[in-house]
Amino acid sequence: SSELTQDPAVSVALGQTVRITCQGDSLRSYYASWYQQKPGQAPVLVIYGKNNRPSGIPDRFSGSSSGNTASLTITGAQAEDEADYYCNSRDSSGNRYVFGTGTKVTVL
Amino acid sequence: EVQLVESGGGLVKPGGSLRLSCAASGFTFSSYSMNWVRQAPGKGLEWVSSISSSSSYIYYADSVKGRFTISRDNAKNSLYLQMNSLRAEDTAVYYCARGTVTTDSDSFDIWGQGTMVTVSS
C-alpha cells in the first residue's frame, strides 16, 4: 500500500505536548517529512529526514520514526501551532510521493 | 529571497485544457527537482507530478497520468504543468514546490502561494 494514514484531529492544551502519527508501509523504507498548513496559506516544511528542522522552525517541533510509523511531536504547544499537519514520503515504488490524510491540531 | 510564484489558473470547462506556470527566483533553479502538489477545496494535499533538475526523470500520480504533462525551462527559471482533458475532480489549488534531497531524505522545502483551477460547466 502507498497510503499514509493520520488521525483526523487532535487537541492539546496550551503549553502541553502533542504527538501526531503517520502510518504507512513506505515508512519502513523512507523517512517522512512534515508540513504545517494554516488556513488560506501554503504548506510549510517543519521536519525532514530523521529529525531535522529547516531554518526558522522552532525547536519545539521534533520528529521520530519506528517501523511503519512516523511521528511529529510538538513540545510546549503554542497558539500559533494550531494548523493542519501532513506527513509525506516517497511511495513504495520510490519514484512517486504520497501525502498523509492530514491531522488538524487544535490548541485549547 | 527564495520564491516560487504560480500563475495560469482559472475557470475551464470539463474536457478543456489549461497551462500552469511557476516562476522561480532567489536560487539556482537548474539544480533542483520540482513538483506540483494540489489541494481540492476542503481536502488534503495530493502530490501530482515531479521533474528532475535536467528533466531526465518525470513521474505522475495515477490520477493525472496521460492527461497532465510537467515540463521546465531552466533558462527561464520556470516550471510548467500542461493539463488536458480536465475533469471536475481536478478542481483544486495547485502549488509548485521545490524538491530538496539530503543524505537521509527528500522533502518539499519551498512552496509557492498556489493558483486555483476550477473545472466546471
Coordinates of C-alpha atoms in Angstrom, one line a residue:
Chain A
S1 CA 0.0 0.0 0.0
S2 CA 1.2 3.5 -0.8
E3 CA -1.2 5.2 1.7
L4 CA -0.2 7.3 4.7
T5 CA -2.8 7.4 7.5
Q6 CA -3.1 10.1 10.1
D7 CA -5.6 10.7 12.8
P8 CA -8.1 13.4 11.6
A9 CA -7.9 15.6 14.6
V10 CA -6.1 16.1 17.9
S11 CA -6.3 18.7 20.6
V12 CA -3.7 19.9 23.1
A13 CA -3.7 22.3 26.0
L14 CA -1.6 25.4 25.6
G15 CA 2.0 24.6 26.7
Q16 CA 1.4 20.8 26.7
T17 CA 2.8 18.2 24.4
V18 CA 1.1 16.6 21.4
R19 CA 2.2 13.7 19.1
I20 CA 0.9 13.3 15.6
T21 CA 1.4 9.9 14.0
C22 CA 1.6 8.8 10.4
Q23 CA 1.4 5.1 9.4
G24 CA 2.2 3.5 6.1
D25 CA 4.3 0.7 4.6
S26 CA 6.6 3.1 2.7
L27 CA 7.8 4.5 6.1
R28 CA 9.7 1.3 6.6
S29 CA 12.0 2.4 3.8
Y30 CA 11.8 6.2 3.7
Y31 CA 11.7 8.9 6.3
A32 CA 8.7 11.2 6.4
S33 CA 8.7 14.9 6.1
W34 CA 6.1 17.0 7.9
Y35 CA 4.2 20.1 6.7
Q36 CA 2.2 22.7 8.6
Q37 CA -0.6 24.4 6.8
K38 CA -2.7 27.2 8.2
P39 CA -6.0 28.3 6.7
G40 CA -5.6 30.0 3.3
Q41 CA -1.8 29.6 3.3
A42 CA 0.7 27.3 1.5
P43 CA 2.2 24.4 3.4
V44 CA 5.4 25.0 5.3
L45 CA 8.1 22.3 5.9
V46 CA 8.7 21.7 9.6
I47 CA 10.5 18.4 9.8
Y48 CA 12.5 16.3 7.3
G49 CA 14.7 13.3 7.5
K50 CA 15.5 11.5 10.8
N51 CA 14.8 14.7 12.8
N52 CA 15.8 17.9 11.0
R53 CA 14.2 21.3 11.2
P54 CA 14.5 23.9 8.5
S55 CA 15.9 27.3 9.5
G56 CA 13.3 29.3 11.3
I57 CA 11.3 26.3 12.7
P58 CA 11.1 26.4 16.5
D59 CA 12.8 23.6 18.3
R60 CA 9.6 22.6 20.0
F61 CA 8.9 20.6 16.8
S62 CA 10.6 17.2 16.6
G63 CA 10.3 14.0 14.5
S64 CA 10.8 10.4 15.1
S65 CA 10.2 7.1 13.3
S66 CA 9.8 3.4 14.2
G67 CA 8.8 0.6 11.8
N68 CA 5.9 1.8 9.7
T69 CA 5.1 4.8 11.9
A70 CA 6.5 8.4 11.8
S71 CA 5.7 10.9 14.5
L72 CA 5.7 14.6 14.8
T73 CA 5.9 16.0 18.4
I74 CA 5.1 19.5 19.5
T75 CA 6.6 20.0 22.9
G76 CA 5.0 23.1 24.6
A77 CA 2.4 23.8 22.0
Q78 CA 1.7 27.4 21.3
A79 CA -1.5 29.1 20.0
E80 CA 0.2 29.7 16.6
D81 CA 0.8 25.9 16.2
E82 CA -2.9 25.4 15.6
A83 CA -3.0 24.2 12.0
D84 CA -3.3 21.2 9.7
Y85 CA -0.3 18.9 9.6
Y86 CA 0.6 16.5 6.8
C87 CA 3.2 13.8 6.5
N88 CA 4.8 12.9 3.2
S89 CA 7.2 10.3 1.9
R90 CA 8.1 8.5 -1.2
D91 CA 5.8 5.7 -2.1
S92 CA 6.7 2.0 -2.2
S93 CA 8.0 2.3 -5.7
G94 CA 10.4 5.0 -4.7
N95 CA 9.6 7.2 -7.7
R96 CA 6.5 8.9 -6.6
Y97 CA 5.3 10.7 -3.4
V98 CA 2.3 10.3 -1.1
F99 CA 0.9 12.7 1.5
G100 CA -0.8 11.6 4.6
T101 CA -4.5 12.2 5.2
G102 CA -3.8 15.2 7.5
T103 CA -4.3 16.0 11.1
K104 CA -6.0 19.1 12.4
V105 CA -4.3 20.3 15.6
T106 CA -6.4 22.4 18.0
V107 CA -4.6 24.3 20.8
L108 CA -7.0 24.8 23.7
Chain B
E1 CA 14.6 35.9 -1.4
V2 CA 13.8 32.4 -2.5
Q3 CA 10.4 32.5 -4.1
L4 CA 8.0 30.5 -6.3
V5 CA 5.1 32.2 -8.0
E6 CA 2.4 30.2 -9.8
S7 CA 0.1 31.6 -12.4
G8 CA -2.3 30.4 -15.1
G9 CA -5.2 29.1 -13.0
G10 CA -8.8 29.9 -13.8
L11 CA -12.2 28.6 -14.8
V12 CA -12.3 25.9 -17.5
K13 CA -15.0 23.6 -18.8
P14 CA -14.8 19.9 -18.4
G15 CA -12.7 18.4 -21.2
G16 CA -10.8 21.7 -21.6
S17 CA -7.1 22.5 -21.1
L18 CA -5.0 24.8 -19.0
R19 CA -1.3 25.5 -18.6
L20 CA 0.1 26.5 -15.3
S21 CA 3.4 28.2 -14.8
C22 CA 5.7 28.6 -11.8
A23 CA 8.4 31.3 -11.8
A24 CA 11.3 30.6 -9.6
S25 CA 13.7 33.2 -8.1
G26 CA 16.4 33.5 -5.5
F27 CA 18.0 30.1 -6.0
T28 CA 19.7 28.1 -8.7
F29 CA 16.6 26.6 -10.3
S30 CA 18.5 24.2 -12.6
S31 CA 19.9 22.4 -9.5
Y32 CA 16.7 21.3 -8.0
S33 CA 13.9 18.9 -8.8
M34 CA 10.4 20.5 -8.9
N35 CA 7.0 19.3 -8.1
W36 CA 3.3 20.1 -8.5
V37 CA 1.0 19.4 -5.5
R38 CA -2.7 20.1 -5.4
Q39 CA -5.4 20.6 -2.8
A40 CA -9.1 20.3 -3.6
P41 CA -11.4 22.6 -1.6
G42 CA -11.6 21.4 2.0
K43 CA -9.4 18.4 1.3
G44 CA -5.8 17.3 1.9
L45 CA -2.7 17.6 -0.1
E46 CA -2.1 15.4 -3.2
W47 CA 1.2 15.0 -5.0
V48 CA 0.6 15.4 -8.7
S49 CA 4.0 15.3 -10.6
S50 CA 7.7 15.6 -10.2
I51 CA 10.5 16.5 -12.7
S52 CA 14.2 16.2 -12.0
S53 CA 16.6 19.0 -12.4
S54 CA 17.6 18.2 -16.0
S55 CA 14.1 16.8 -17.0
S56 CA 15.6 13.3 -17.2
Y57 CA 13.1 11.8 -14.7
I58 CA 9.4 12.6 -14.7
Y59 CA 6.7 11.0 -12.6
Y60 CA 2.9 11.4 -12.3
A61 CA 0.2 10.4 -9.9
D62 CA -2.1 7.8 -11.4
S63 CA -5.0 10.3 -11.2
V64 CA -3.4 12.6 -13.8
K65 CA -1.2 10.3 -15.8
G66 CA -1.9 10.6 -19.5
R67 CA -3.7 13.9 -19.1
F68 CA -1.1 16.2 -17.5
T69 CA 2.4 17.0 -18.7
I70 CA 5.1 18.5 -16.5
S71 CA 8.0 20.4 -18.0
R72 CA 10.6 23.0 -17.1
D73 CA 12.8 25.6 -18.8
N74 CA 15.9 26.1 -16.8
A75 CA 17.0 29.1 -18.9
K76 CA 13.8 30.8 -17.9
N77 CA 13.7 29.5 -14.3
S78 CA 10.2 28.2 -14.9
L79 CA 8.2 25.1 -14.3
Y80 CA 5.0 24.2 -16.2
L81 CA 2.0 21.9 -15.9
Q82 CA 0.0 21.3 -19.1
M83 CA -3.4 20.0 -18.1
N84 CA -5.6 18.4 -20.7
S85 CA -9.0 16.6 -20.6
L86 CA -9.8 18.3 -17.3
R87 CA -12.4 16.9 -15.0
A88 CA -14.4 18.3 -12.2
E89 CA -12.2 16.4 -9.7
D90 CA -9.2 18.3 -10.9
T91 CA -10.6 21.4 -9.2
A92 CA -8.0 22.4 -6.7
V93 CA -5.4 24.9 -5.7
Y94 CA -2.2 23.9 -7.5
Y95 CA 1.1 24.5 -5.7
C96 CA 4.6 24.3 -7.1
A97 CA 7.2 23.1 -4.6
R98 CA 10.9 22.8 -4.7
G99 CA 12.4 19.3 -4.0
T100 CA 15.4 19.0 -1.8
V101 CA 17.5 15.9 -1.2
T102 CA 19.6 15.4 1.9
T103 CA 21.7 12.4 3.0
D104 CA 18.7 10.6 4.5
S105 CA 15.6 12.1 3.0
D106 CA 13.9 14.3 0.5
S107 CA 11.3 16.9 1.0
F108 CA 9.5 19.9 -0.4
D109 CA 11.2 22.9 1.2
I110 CA 9.9 25.9 -0.7
W111 CA 6.3 26.3 -1.8
G112 CA 4.5 28.9 -4.0
Q113 CA 1.3 30.6 -2.9
G114 CA -0.8 28.4 -5.2
T115 CA -3.1 29.0 -8.2
M116 CA -6.7 28.0 -8.3
V117 CA -8.1 25.8 -11.0
T118 CA -11.8 25.3 -11.3
V119 CA -13.3 22.8 -13.7
S120 CA -17.0 23.5 -14.2
S121 CA -19.5 23.9 -16.9

